[in-house]
Coordinates of C-alpha atoms in Angstrom, one line a residue:
X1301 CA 259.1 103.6 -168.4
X1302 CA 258.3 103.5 -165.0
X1303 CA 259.3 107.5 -162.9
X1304 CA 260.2 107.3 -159.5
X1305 CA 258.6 109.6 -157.3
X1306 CA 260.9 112.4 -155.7
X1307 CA 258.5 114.6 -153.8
X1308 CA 256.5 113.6 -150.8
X1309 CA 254.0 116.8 -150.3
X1310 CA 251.2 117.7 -152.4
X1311 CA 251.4 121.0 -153.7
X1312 CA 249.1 124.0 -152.3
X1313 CA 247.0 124.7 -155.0
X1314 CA 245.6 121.1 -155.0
X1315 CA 245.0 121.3 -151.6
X1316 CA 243.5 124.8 -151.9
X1317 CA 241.1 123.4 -154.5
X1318 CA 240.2 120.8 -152.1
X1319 CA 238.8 123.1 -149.8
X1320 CA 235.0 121.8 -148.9
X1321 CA 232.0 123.1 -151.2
X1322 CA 228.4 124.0 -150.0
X1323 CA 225.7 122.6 -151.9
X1324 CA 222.6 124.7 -152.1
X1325 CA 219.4 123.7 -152.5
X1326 CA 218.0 125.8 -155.6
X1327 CA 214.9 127.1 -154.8
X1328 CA 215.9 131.1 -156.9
X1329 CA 213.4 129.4 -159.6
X1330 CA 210.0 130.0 -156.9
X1331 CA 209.3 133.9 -156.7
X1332 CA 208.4 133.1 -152.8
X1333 CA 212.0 133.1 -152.0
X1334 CA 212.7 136.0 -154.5
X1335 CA 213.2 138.3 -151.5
X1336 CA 215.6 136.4 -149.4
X1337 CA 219.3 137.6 -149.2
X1338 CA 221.8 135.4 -150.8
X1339 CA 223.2 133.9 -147.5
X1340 CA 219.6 132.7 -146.5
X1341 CA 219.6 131.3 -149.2
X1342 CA 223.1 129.0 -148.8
X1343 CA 221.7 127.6 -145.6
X1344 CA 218.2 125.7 -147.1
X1345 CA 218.6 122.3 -147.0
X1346 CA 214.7 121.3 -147.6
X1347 CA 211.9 123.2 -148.9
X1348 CA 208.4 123.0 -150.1
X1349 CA 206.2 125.6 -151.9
X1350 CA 202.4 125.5 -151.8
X1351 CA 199.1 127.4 -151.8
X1352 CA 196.4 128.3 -154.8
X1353 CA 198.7 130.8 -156.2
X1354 CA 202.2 129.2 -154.8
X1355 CA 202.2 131.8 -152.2
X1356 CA 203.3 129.9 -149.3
X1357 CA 206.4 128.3 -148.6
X1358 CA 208.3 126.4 -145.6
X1359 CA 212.3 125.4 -145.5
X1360 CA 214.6 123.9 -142.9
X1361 CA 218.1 125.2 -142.9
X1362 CA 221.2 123.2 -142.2
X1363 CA 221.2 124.0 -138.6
X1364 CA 217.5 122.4 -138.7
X1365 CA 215.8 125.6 -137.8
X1366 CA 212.5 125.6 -139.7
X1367 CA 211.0 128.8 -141.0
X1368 CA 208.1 129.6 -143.1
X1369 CA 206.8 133.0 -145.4
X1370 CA 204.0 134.1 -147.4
X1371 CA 200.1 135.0 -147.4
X1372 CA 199.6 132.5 -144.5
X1373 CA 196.4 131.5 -145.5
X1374 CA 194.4 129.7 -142.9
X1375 CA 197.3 130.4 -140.8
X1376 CA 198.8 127.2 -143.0
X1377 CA 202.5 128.6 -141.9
X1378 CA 201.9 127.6 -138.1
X1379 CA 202.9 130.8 -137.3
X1380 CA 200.8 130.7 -134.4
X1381 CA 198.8 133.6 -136.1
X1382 CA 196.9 134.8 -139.7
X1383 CA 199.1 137.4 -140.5
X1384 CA 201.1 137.1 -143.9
X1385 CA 204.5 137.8 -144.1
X1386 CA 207.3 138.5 -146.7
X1387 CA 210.2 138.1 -144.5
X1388 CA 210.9 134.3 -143.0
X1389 CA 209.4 133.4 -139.5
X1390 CA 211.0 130.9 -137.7
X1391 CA 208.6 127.9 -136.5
X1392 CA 209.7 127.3 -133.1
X1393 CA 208.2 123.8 -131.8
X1394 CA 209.5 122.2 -135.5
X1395 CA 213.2 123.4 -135.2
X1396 CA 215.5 120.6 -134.8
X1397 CA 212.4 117.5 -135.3
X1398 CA 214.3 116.5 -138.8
X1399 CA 211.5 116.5 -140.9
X1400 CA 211.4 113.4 -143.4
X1401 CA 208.0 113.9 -145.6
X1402 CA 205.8 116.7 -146.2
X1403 CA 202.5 117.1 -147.6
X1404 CA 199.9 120.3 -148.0
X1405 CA 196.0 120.2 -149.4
X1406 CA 193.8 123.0 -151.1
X1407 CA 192.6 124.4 -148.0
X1408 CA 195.4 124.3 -147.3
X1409 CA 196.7 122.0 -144.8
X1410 CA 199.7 121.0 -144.3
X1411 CA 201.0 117.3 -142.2
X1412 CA 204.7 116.6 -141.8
X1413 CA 206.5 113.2 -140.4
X1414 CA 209.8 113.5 -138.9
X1415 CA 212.9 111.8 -138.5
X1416 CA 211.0 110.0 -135.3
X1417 CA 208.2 108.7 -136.8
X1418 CA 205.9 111.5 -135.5
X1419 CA 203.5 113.6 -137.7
X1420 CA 202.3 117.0 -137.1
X1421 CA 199.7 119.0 -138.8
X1422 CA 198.4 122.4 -139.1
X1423 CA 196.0 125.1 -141.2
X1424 CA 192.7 124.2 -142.4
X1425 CA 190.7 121.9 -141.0
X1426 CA 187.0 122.0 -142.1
X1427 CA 187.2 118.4 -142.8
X1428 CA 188.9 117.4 -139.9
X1429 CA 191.9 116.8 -142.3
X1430 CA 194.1 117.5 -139.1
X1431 CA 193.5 114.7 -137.7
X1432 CA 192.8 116.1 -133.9
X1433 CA 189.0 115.5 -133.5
X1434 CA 187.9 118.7 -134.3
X1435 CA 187.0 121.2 -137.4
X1436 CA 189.0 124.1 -136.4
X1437 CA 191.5 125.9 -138.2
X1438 CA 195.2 124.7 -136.5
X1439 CA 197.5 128.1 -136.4
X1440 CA 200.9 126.0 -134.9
X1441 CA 202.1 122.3 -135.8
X1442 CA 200.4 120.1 -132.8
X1443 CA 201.4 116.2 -133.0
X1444 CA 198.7 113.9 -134.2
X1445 CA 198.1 111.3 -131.7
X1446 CA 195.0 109.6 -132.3
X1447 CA 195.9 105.6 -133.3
X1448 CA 199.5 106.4 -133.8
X1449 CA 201.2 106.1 -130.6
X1450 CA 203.8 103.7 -130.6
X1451 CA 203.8 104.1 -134.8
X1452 CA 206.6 105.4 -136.6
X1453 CA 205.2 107.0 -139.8
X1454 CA 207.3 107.3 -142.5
X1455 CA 205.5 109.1 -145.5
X1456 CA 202.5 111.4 -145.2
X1457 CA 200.2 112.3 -148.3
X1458 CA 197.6 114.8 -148.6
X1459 CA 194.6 115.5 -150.8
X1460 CA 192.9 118.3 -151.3
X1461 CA 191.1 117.9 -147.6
X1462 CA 192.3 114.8 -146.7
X1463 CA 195.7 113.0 -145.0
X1464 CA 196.7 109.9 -145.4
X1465 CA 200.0 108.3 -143.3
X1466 CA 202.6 105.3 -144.3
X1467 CA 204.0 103.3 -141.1
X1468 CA 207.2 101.6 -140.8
X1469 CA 205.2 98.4 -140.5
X1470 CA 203.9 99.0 -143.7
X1471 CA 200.4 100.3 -142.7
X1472 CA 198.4 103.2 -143.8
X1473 CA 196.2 105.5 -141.6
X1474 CA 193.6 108.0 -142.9
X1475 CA 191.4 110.6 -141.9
X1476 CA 189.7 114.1 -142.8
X1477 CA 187.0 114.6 -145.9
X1478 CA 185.3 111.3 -147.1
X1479 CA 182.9 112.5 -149.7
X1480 CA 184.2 109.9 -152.2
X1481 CA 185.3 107.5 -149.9
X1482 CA 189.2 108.7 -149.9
X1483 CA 190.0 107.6 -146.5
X1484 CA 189.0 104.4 -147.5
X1485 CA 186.7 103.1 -144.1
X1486 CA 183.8 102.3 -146.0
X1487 CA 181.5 104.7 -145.8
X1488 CA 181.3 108.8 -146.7
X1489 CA 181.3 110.1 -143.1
X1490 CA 184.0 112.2 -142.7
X1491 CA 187.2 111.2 -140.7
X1492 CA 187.8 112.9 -137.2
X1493 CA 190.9 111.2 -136.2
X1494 CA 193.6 108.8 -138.4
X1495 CA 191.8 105.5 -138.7
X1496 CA 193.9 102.2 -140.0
X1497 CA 192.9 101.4 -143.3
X1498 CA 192.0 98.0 -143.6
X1499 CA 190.2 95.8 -145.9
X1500 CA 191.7 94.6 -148.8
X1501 CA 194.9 96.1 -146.9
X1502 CA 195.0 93.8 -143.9
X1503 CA 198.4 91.9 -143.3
X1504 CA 199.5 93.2 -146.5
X1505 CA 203.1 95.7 -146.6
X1506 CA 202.4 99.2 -148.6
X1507 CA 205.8 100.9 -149.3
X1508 CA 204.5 103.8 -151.5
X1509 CA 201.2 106.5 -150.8
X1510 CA 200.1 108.9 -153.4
X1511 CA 196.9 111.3 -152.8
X1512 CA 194.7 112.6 -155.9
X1513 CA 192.6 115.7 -155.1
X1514 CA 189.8 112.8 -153.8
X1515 CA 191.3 110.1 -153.9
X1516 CA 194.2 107.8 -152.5
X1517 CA 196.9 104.8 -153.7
X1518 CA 199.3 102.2 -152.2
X1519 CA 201.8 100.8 -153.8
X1520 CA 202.8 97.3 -151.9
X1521 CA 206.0 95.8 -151.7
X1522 CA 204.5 92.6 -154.4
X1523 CA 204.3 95.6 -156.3
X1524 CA 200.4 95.8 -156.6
X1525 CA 199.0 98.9 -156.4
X1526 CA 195.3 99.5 -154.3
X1527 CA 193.2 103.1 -155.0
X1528 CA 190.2 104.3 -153.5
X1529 CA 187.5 107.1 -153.1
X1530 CA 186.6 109.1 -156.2
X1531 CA 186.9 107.4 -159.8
X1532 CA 184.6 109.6 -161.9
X1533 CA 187.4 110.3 -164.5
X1534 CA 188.8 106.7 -164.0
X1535 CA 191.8 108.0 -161.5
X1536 CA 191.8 104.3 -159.8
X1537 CA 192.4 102.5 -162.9
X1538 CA 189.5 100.1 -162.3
X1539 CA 188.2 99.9 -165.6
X1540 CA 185.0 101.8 -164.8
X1541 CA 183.8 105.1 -162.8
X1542 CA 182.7 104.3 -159.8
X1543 CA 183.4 105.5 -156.1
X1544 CA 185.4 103.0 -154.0
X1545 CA 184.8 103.7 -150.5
X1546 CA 187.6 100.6 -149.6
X1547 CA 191.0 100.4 -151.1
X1548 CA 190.4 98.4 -154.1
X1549 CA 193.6 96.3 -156.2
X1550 CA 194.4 97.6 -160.3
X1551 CA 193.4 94.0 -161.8
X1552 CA 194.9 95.6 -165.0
X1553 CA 198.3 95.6 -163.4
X1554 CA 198.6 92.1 -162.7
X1555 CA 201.9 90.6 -163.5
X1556 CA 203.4 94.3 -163.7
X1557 CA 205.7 95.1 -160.6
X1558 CA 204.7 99.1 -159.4
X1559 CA 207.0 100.5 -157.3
X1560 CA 206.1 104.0 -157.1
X1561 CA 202.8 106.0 -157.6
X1562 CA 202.2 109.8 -158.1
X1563 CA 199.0 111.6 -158.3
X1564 CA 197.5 114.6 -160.2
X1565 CA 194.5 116.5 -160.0
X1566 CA 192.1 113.8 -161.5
X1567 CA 195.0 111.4 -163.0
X1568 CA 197.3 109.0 -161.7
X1569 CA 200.5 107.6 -163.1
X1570 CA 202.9 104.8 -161.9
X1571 CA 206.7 103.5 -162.4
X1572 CA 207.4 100.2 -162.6
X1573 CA 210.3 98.0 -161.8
X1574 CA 211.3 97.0 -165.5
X1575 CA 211.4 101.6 -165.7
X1576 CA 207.8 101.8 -167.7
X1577 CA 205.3 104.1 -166.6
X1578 CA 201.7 103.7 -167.0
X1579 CA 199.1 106.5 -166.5
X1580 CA 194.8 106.6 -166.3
X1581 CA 192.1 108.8 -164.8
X1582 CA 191.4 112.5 -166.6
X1583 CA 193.4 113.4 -169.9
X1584 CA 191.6 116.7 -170.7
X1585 CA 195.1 118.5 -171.0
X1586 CA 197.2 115.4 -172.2
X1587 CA 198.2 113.9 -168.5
X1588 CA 198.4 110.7 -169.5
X1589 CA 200.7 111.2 -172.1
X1590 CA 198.9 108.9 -174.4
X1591 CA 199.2 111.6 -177.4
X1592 CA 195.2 112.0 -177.3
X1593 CA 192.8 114.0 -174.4
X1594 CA 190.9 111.0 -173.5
X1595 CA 190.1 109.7 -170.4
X1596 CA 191.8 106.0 -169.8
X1597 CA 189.8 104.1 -166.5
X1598 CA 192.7 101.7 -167.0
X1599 CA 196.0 101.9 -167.1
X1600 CA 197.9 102.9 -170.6
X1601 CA 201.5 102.3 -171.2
X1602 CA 203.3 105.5 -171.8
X1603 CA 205.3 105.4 -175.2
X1604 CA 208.8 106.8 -174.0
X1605 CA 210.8 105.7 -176.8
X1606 CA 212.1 103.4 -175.0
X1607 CA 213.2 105.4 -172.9
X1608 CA 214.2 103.4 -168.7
X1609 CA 212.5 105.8 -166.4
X1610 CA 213.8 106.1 -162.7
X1611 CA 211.1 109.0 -161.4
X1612 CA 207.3 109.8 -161.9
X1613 CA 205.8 113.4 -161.1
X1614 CA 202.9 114.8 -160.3
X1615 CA 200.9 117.1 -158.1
X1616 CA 197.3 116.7 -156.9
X1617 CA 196.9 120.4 -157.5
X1618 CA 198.0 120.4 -160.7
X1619 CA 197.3 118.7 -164.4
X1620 CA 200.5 118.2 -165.3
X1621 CA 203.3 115.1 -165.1
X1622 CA 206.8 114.5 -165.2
X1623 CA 209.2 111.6 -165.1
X1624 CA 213.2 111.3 -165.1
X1625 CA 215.0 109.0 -167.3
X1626 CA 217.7 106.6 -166.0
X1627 CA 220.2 109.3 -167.9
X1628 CA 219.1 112.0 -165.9
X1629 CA 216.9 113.3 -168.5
X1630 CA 213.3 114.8 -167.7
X1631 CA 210.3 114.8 -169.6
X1632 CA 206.8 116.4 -169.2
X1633 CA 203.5 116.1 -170.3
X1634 CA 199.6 117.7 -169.6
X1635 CA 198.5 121.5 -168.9
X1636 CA 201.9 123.2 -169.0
X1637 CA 201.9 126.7 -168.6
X1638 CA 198.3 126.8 -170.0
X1639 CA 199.3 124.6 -173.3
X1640 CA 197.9 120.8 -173.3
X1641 CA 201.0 118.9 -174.1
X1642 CA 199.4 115.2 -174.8
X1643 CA 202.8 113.0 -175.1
X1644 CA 206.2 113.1 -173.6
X1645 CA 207.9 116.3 -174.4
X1646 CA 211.9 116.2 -174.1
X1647 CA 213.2 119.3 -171.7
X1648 CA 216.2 120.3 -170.7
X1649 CA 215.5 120.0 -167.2
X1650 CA 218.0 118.2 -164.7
X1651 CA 214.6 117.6 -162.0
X1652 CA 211.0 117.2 -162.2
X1653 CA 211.3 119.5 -159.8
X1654 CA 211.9 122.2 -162.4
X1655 CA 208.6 121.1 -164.2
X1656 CA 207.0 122.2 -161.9
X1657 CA 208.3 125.6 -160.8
X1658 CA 208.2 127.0 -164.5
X1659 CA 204.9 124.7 -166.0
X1660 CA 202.5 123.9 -163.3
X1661 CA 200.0 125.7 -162.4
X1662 CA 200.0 127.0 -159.5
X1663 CA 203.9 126.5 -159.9
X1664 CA 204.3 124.6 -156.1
X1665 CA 206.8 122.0 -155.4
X1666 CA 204.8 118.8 -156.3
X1667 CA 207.1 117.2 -152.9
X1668 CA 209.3 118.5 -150.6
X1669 CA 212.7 119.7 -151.7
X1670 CA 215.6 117.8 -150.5
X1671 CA 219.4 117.6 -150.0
X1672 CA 220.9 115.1 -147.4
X1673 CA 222.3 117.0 -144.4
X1674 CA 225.5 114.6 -144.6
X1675 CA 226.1 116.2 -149.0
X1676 CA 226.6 119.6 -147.3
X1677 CA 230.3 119.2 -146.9
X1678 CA 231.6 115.8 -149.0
X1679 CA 234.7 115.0 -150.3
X1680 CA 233.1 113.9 -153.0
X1681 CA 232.3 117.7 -154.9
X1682 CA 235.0 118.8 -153.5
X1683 CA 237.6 116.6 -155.2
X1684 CA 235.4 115.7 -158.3
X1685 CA 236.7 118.4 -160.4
X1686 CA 240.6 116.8 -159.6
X1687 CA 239.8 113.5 -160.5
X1688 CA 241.9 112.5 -163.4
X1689 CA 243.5 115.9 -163.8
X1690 CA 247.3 115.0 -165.2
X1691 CA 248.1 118.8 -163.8
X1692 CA 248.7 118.3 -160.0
X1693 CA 248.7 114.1 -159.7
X1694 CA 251.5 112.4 -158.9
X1695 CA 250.6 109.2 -159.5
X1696 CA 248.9 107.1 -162.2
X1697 CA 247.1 103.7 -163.5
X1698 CA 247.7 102.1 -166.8
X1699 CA 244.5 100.0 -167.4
X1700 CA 244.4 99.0 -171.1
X1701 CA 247.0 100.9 -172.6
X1702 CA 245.2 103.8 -171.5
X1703 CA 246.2 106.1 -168.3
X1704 CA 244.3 107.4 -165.0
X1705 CA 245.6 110.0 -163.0
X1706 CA 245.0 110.2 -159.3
X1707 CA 246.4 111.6 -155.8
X1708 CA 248.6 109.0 -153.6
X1709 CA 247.4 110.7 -150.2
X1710 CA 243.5 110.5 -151.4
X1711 CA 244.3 107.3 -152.5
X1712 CA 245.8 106.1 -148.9
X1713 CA 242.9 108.3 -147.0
X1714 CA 240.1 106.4 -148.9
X1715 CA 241.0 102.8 -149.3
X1716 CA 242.7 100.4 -146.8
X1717 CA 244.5 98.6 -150.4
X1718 CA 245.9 101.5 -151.3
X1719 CA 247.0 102.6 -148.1
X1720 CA 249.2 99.1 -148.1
X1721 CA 250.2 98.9 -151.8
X1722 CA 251.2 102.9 -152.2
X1723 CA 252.9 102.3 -148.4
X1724 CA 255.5 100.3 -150.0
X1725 CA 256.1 101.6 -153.6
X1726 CA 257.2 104.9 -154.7
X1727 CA 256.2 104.7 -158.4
X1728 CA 254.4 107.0 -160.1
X1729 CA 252.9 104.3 -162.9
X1730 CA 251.4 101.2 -161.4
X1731 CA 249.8 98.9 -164.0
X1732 CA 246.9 97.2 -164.0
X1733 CA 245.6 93.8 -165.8
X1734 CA 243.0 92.6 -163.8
X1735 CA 240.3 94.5 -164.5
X1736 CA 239.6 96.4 -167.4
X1737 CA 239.9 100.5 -167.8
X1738 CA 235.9 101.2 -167.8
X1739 CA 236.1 99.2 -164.1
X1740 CA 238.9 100.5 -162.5
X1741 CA 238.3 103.9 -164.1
X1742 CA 234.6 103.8 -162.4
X1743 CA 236.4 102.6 -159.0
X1744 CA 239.0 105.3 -159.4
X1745 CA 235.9 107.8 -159.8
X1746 CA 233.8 106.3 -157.0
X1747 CA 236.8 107.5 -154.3
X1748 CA 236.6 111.1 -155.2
X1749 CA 233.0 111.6 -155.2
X1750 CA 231.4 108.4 -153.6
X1751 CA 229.2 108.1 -156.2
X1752 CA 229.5 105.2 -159.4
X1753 CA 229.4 106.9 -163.3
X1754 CA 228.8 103.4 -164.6
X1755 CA 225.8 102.1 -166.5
X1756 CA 224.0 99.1 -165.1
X1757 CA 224.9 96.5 -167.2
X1758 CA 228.8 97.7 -166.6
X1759 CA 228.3 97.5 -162.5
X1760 CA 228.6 93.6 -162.1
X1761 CA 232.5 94.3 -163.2
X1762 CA 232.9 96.9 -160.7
X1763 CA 231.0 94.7 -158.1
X1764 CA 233.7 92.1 -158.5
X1765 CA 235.8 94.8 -157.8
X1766 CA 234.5 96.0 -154.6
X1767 CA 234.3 92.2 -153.4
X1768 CA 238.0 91.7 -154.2
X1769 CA 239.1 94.6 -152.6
X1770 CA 236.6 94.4 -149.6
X1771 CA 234.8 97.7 -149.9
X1772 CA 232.0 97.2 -148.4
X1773 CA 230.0 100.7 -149.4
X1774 CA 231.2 100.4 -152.7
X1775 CA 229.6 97.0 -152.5
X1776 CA 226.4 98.1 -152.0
X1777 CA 226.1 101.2 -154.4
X1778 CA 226.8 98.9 -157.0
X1779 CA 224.0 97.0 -156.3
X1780 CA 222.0 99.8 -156.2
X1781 CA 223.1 100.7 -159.6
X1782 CA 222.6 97.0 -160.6
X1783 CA 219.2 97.3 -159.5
X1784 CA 218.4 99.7 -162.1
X1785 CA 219.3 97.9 -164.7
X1786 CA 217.4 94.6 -164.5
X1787 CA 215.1 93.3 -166.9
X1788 CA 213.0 90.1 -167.7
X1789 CA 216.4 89.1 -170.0
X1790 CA 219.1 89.3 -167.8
X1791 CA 217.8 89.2 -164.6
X1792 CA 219.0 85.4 -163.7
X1793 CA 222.3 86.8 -164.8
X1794 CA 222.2 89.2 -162.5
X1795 CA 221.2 86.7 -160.0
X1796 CA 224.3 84.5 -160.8
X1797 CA 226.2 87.0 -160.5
X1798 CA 224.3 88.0 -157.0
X1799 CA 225.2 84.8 -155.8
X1800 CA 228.5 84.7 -156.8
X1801 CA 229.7 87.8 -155.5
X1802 CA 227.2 86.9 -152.2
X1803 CA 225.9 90.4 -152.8
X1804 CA 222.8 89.4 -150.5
X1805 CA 220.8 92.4 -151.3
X1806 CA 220.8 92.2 -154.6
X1807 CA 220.7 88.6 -154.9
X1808 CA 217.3 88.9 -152.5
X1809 CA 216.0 91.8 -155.2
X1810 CA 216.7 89.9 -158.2
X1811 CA 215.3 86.5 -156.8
X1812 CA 211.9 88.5 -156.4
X1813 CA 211.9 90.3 -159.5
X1814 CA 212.6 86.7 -161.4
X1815 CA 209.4 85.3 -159.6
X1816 CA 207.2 88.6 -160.4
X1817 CA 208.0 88.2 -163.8
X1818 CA 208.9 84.3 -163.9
X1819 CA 207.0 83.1 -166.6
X1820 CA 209.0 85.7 -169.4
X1821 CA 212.5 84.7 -167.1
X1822 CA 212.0 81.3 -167.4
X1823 CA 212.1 81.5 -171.3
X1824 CA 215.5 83.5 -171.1
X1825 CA 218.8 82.0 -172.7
X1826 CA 220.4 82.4 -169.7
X1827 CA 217.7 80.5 -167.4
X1828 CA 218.5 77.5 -169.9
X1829 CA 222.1 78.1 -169.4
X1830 CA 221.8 78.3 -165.3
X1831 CA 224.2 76.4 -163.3
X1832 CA 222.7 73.1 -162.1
X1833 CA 223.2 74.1 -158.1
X1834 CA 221.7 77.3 -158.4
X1835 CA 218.8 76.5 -161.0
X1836 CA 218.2 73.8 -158.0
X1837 CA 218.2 76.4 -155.2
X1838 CA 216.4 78.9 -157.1
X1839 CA 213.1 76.6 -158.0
X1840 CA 213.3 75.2 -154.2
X1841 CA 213.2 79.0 -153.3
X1842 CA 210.8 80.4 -155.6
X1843 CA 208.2 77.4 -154.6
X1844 CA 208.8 78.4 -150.8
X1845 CA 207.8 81.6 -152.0
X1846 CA 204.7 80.7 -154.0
X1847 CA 205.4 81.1 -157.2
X1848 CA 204.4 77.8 -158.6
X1849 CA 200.6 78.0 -157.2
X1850 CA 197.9 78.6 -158.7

């Protein structure tokens, strides 16, 4: 039976547990930051933790002040001086540049890129790996200008003495130590100033850059993946040892589709599309994960069990690796904590970060610690925790014979239909037939924390959903999730679905993961099954594209 409602006001205590949350960025696991008070510690939004014994540390703070502490070597704090310190310093010229990516080297060095496209640099610079022309230690961030006016970089990557730079338009930059050939100009002359890396690069769009200890990788958005400079332990996956002083393509990882690299001391490892990971180069202490300690100088698919990974880990200082199911589980391999751990060991990690801060050695962040500005104060943990509480609602959904209890005033505040609907209705049960409870409990979900707890295969439901209703954001986190989820079986459904729903981002993505990988989609059920229209305007498409030459 439906209740009327009789109140109008929601009581205090839901309210008071409403009240915003902080989110802190955890970094009590580094001893660096063992010294800093408690309310230091609330205000770090990013961090990163570096050195030869993890000595060194920088973090930005929500008012974007950046500050940095520790042994200062080669003045690598850009203090402006060589003097260690164990309380924080604040690092005047970087406070409020938003920085996006950060990077550090063995000297160590360290190169940031900010919200602008700028990059700084500062500490050690033997090798020229500062990219300012000269070989002398920097003590203060100073802007690298050199060939990159007018070019927003987006990503920076360092090696042990080199930098390397990812531009909006897709291009790379290098410069510092060239012994092996890592900055990838063709000879072994060290590089003064960033240089564009060319060659086999030219008019092609890298999305990903990954630094070894010598060498480099670029991932490209085809989803081939490029190394170069040193290969003696068979860290570019070429198939045999040798130097490349130009960036060279994986021919071993033709057909697969890489979309993101990560680099260890000597090893290399990469994600793909489909959530595989694949590892070469050094295996002395298991890195590869193959279960053995021998080198690979071509790429070896990890056995996961099966296992969709979302993340890859690993730090050119260090030996070990890490990757992140789809689940949120982690997983780590290689020298941990002295112990060589050959295949994928099950932890009980939520990050790779965590690897790490308790395995690696040193234990430094293998990138820079991160919480979007915008998560500090969100609705979304601070109404979690209410969501489907029967306690304080005053309202609820009857979706399959089964009930979902919610707020009418977050309801109004977070969707334009609801606003309408609960506007003229004062009952406390509505019901609901046309989608089913996993859907509308996920859509339910989604307006109290803006985020989707829905697998993959579940999201196309939910993405019907968000078209009906017109929500727009909700729209495009489901294909996000969608995205995650696609494989060489059902990604033409996917597609359909795409289409139907005119979800153009994810119909674009799944178009381009169907020609990748169109030979094994093309054998599908549901390719056989495609509607005549769009099997028409898919193979019209796809041969605009390419995919049918040979």
């Amino acid at each position: 039976r439906t209740i009327r409602h009789t109140g109008s006001k929601l009581s205090l205590s839901f309210l008071a547990r409403c009240c915003y949350n902080y989110i802190m960025l955890d970094v009590g696991k580094w001893p660096v930051f063992a010294l800093l008070p408690p309310e230091e510690l609330k205000l770090i939004r990013q961090a990163c933790v570096f050195g030869s014994a993890a000595n060194e540390a920088l973090y930005v703070t929500v008012n974007d002040e950046v500050f940095a502490l520790g042994t200062n070597c080669s003045g690598c704090l850009g203090l402006g001086d060589l003097q260690s310190t164990i309380e924080p310093r604040r690092i005047d010229v970087l406070c409020g540049k938003k920085i996006v990516s950060l990077s550090y080297g063995t000297g160590p060095h360290v190169a940031i890129a900010t919200a602008d496209g700028e990059v700084f640099s500062w500490g050690h610079n033997g090798y020229s790996q500062l990219g300012n022309g000269t070989s002398t230690h920097g003590l203060t961030p100073a802007l690298v200008s050199t060939n990159l006016l007018g070019k927003r970089v987006i990503e920076v990557a360092c090696g042990s003495h080199h930098t390397i730079a990812l531009t909006t338009d897709g291009e790379v930059f290098a410069w510092g130590y060239n012994n092996s050939g890592q900055v990838g100009s063709g000879s072994t002359a060290n590089q003064p100033t960033p240089r564009r890396v060319s060659s086999c690069l030219q008019n092609k769009v890298v999305v990903n850059i990954a630094c070894g200890q010598l060498c480099s990788m670029a991932v490209l958005d085809s989803g081939e993946i490029y190394g170069w400079g040193y290969n003696c332990n068979g860290q570019l996956g070429l198939g045999n040892n040798g130097n490349q002083q130009t960036p060279c393509r994986i021919a071993a990882l033709q057909g697969v589709n890489v979309i993101q690299v990560a680099c260890g001391y000597a090893h290399t490892i990469a994600l793909t599309d489909e959530g595989f990971v694949y590892s070469w180069g050094a295996n002395s202490y298991g890195q590869l994960g193959t279960g053995n300690k021998c080198n690979q100088a071509v790429p070896t698919l990890i056995n996961t069990e099966k296992e969709r990974m979302s993340e890859v880990a690993a730090c050119h200082t260090s030996h070990t690796s890490a990757a992140k199911t789809q689940s949120g589980q982690v997983l780590m391999w290689g020298q941990c904590r002295g112990q060589a751990v050959a295949s994928p060991h099950l932890t009980h990690f939520s990050s790779t970060d965590d690897v790490f801060a308790c395995f690696a050695t040193p234990a430094v962040t293998w990138h820079l610690l991160s919480i979007d500005a915008e998560d500090y104060m969100t609705v979304a943990q601070s109404l979690k925790k209410e969501f489907d509480s029967p306690e304080i609602s005053d309202l609820k959904f009857l979706v399959d014979g089964k009930c979902i209890h919610v707020h009418k005033a977050l309801l109004k505040i977070r969707c334009e239909h609801f606003r309408s609907l609960l506007n003229e209705s004062d009952e406390e049960c509505i019901e609901v037939s046309q989608f089913s409870y996993l859907v509308y409990r996920a859509f339910l979900e989604y307006l109290y924390t803006d985020t989707i707890n829905l697998p993959p295969e579940d999201a196309i439901g939910l993405l019907d959903l968000a078209t009906f209703y017109r929500e727009m954001r909700l729209k495009r986190l489901c294909q996000e999730t969608i995205k995650r989820g696609i494989s060489e079986e059902n990604a033409i459904t996917l597609l359909c679905a795409a289409v139907k729903y005119e979800a153009r981002d994810l119909e674009d993505f799944c178009f381009k993961f169907c020609v990748n990988h169109l030979t094994a989609v093309t054998q599908t059920h549901a390719f056989a099954d495609m509607d005549h229209e769009l099997l028409k305007n898919f193979i019209s498409k796809a041969s605009r594209y390419g995919a049918f030459k040979n």
